[in-house]
Tab-separated table of C-alpha atoms in Angstrom:
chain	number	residue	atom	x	y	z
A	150	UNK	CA	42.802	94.365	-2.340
A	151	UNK	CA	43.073	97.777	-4.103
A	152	UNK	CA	40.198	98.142	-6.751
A	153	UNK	CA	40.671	100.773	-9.785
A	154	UNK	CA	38.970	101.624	-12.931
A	155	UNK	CA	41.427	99.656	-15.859
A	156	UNK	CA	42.558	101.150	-19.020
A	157	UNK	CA	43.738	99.967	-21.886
A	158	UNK	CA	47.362	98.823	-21.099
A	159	UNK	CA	45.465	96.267	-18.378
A	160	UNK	CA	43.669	94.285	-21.408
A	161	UNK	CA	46.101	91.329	-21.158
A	162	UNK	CA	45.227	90.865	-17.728
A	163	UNK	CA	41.986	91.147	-18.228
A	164	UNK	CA	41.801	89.011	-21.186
A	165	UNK	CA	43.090	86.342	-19.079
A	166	UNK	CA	40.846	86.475	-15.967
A	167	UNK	CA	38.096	86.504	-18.487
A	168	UNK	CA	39.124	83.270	-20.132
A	169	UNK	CA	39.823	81.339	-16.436
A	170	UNK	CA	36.566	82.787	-15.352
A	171	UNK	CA	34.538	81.032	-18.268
A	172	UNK	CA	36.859	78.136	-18.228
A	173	UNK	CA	36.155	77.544	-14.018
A	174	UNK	CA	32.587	77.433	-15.065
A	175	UNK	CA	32.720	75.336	-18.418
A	176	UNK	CA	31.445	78.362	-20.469
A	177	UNK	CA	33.065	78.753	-24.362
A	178	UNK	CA	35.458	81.492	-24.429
A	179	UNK	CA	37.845	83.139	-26.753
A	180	UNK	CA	41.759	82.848	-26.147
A	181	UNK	CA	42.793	85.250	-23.558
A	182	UNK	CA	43.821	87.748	-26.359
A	183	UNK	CA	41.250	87.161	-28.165
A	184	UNK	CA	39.453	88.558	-25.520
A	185	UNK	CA	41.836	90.874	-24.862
A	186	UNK	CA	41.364	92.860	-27.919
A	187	UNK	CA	37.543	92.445	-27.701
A	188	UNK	CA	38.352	94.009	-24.093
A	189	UNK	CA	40.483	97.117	-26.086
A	190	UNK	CA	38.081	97.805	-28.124
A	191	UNK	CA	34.807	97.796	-25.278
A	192	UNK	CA	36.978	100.056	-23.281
A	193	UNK	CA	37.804	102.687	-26.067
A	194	UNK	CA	34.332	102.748	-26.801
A	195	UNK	CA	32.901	104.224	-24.000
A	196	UNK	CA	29.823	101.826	-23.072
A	197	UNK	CA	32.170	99.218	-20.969
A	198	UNK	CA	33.848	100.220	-17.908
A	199	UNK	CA	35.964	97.025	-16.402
A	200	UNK	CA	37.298	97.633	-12.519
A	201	UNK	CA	40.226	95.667	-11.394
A	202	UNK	CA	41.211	94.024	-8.156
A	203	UNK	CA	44.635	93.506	-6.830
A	204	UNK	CA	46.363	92.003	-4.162
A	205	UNK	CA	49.763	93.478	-3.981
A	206	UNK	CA	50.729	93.159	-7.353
A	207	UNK	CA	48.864	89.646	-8.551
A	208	UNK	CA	45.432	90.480	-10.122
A	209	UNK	CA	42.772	88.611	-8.079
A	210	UNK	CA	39.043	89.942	-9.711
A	211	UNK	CA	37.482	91.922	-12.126
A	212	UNK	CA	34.112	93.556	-12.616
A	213	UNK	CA	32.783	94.484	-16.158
A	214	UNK	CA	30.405	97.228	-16.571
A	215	UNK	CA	28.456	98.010	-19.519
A	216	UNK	CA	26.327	101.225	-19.639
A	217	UNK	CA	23.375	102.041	-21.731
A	218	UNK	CA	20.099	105.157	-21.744
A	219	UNK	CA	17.813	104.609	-19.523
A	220	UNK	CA	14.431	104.496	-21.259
A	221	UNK	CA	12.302	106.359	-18.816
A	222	UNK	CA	14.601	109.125	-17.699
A	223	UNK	CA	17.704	111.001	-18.845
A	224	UNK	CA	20.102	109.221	-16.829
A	225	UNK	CA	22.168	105.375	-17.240
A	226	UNK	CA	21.354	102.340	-16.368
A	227	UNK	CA	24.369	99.849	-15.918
A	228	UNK	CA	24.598	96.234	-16.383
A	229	UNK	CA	27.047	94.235	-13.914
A	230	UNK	CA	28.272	92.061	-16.745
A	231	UNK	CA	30.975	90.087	-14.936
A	232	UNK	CA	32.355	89.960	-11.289
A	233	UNK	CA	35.120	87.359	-11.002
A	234	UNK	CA	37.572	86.470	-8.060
A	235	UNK	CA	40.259	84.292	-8.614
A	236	UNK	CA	39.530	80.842	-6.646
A	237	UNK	CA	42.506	81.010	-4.679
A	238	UNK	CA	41.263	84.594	-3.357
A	239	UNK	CA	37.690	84.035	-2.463
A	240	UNK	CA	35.847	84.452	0.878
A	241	UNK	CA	38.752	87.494	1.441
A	242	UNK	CA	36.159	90.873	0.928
A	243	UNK	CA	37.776	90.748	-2.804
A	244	UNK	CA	34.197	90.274	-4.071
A	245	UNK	CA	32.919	92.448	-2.018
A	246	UNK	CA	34.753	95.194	-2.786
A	247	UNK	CA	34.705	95.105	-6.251
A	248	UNK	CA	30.975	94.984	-5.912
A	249	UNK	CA	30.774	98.188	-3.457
A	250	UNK	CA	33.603	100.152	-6.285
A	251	UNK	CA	31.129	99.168	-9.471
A	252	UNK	CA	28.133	100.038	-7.630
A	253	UNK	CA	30.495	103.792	-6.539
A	254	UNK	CA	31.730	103.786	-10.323
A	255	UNK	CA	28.183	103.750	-12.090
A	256	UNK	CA	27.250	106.185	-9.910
A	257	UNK	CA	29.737	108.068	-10.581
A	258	UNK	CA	28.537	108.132	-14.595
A	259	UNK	CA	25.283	108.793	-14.070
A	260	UNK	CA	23.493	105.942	-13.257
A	261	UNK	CA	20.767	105.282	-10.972
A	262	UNK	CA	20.110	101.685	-11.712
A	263	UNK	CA	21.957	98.325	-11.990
A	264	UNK	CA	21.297	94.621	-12.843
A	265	UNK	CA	22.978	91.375	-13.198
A	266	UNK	CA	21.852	87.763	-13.736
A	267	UNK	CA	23.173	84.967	-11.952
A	268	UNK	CA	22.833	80.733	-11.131
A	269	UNK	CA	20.536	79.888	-8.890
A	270	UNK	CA	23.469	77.796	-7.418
A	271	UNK	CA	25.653	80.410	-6.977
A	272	UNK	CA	24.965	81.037	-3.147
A	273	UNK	CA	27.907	82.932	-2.716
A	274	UNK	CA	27.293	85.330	-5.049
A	275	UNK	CA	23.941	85.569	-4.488
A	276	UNK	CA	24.292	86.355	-0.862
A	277	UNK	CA	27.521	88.665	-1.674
A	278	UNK	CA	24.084	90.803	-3.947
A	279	UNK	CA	21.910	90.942	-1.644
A	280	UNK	CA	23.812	91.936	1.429
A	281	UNK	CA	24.506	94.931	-1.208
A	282	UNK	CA	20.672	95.642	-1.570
A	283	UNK	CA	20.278	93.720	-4.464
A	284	UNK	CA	16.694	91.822	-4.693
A	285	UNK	CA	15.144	88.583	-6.808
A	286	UNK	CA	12.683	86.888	-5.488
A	287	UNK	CA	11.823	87.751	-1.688
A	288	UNK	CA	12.783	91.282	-2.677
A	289	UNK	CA	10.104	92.216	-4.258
A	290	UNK	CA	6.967	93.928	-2.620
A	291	UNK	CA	4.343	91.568	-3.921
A	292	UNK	CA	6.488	88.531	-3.625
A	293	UNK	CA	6.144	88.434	-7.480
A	294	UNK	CA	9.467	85.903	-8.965
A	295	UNK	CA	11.850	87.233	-11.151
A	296	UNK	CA	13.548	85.919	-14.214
A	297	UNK	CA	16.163	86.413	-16.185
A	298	UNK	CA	15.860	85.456	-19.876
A	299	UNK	CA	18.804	84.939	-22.763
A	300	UNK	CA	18.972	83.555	-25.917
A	301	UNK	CA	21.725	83.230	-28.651
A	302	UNK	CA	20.829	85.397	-32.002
């Protein structure tokens, strides 16, 4: 797969990949242009960088980036958002490499940190994050457990 930074002529794709990812998993989502518009809009604004993965000429994954000020330094922090692959593409590096060109791209603007959240039964994933350095639970020094937290406002 190729991976490159998308623009705002790529929304409809990405609108859609958005709306099978959330529908594979059971999530609510908006239409696919409904979410690509939201997508339009996140883009022009700066904060929200989305990468996308291709396979010839068929889209096969997406990453979604969203940047914010780090609080202790002068530099970004970046928030892995989404990172989708089609299920008729998996276990192919698409994931993988889409991981490797967000991790280049927030680098690239500045930032020196990134997180993400993720199921607990999402092995794949999990593994793809922490053959990439990432770290939860066994990762840390004191063996402390993380958590990730959400709640609806």
């Amino acid at each position: 797969a190729t991976v490159r930074r998308a623009h705002a002529g790529d929304a409809p794709v990405i609108g859609q990949l958005l709306y099978d990812f959330n529908t594979e998993f059971g999530d609510p989502t908006p239409s696919p242009e409904a979410n690509a518009a939201r997508i339009t809009e996140l883009l022009a604004g700066g904060d929200t960088d989305v990468l996308l993965a291709r396979a010839g000429e068929d889209p096969v994954g997406l990453a979604v980036l969203r940047f914010r000020p780090a609080l202790w330094s002068t530099s970004l922090e970046c928030y892995l958002a989404e990172l989708y692959v089609v299920p008729a593409d998996r276990g192919r590096g698409h994931g993988r490499a889409l991981l490797e060109a967000a991790i280049a791209a927030a680098r690239e603007r500045g930032a020196d940190y990134m997180d993400l959240g993720t199921a607990e039964t999402d092995t794949a994933a999990r593994a793809l994050y922490e053959s990439l350095g990432f770290s939860n639970r066994e990762g840390r020094p004191d063996g402390a457990v993380n958590y990730y937290y959400e709640r609806e406002l």
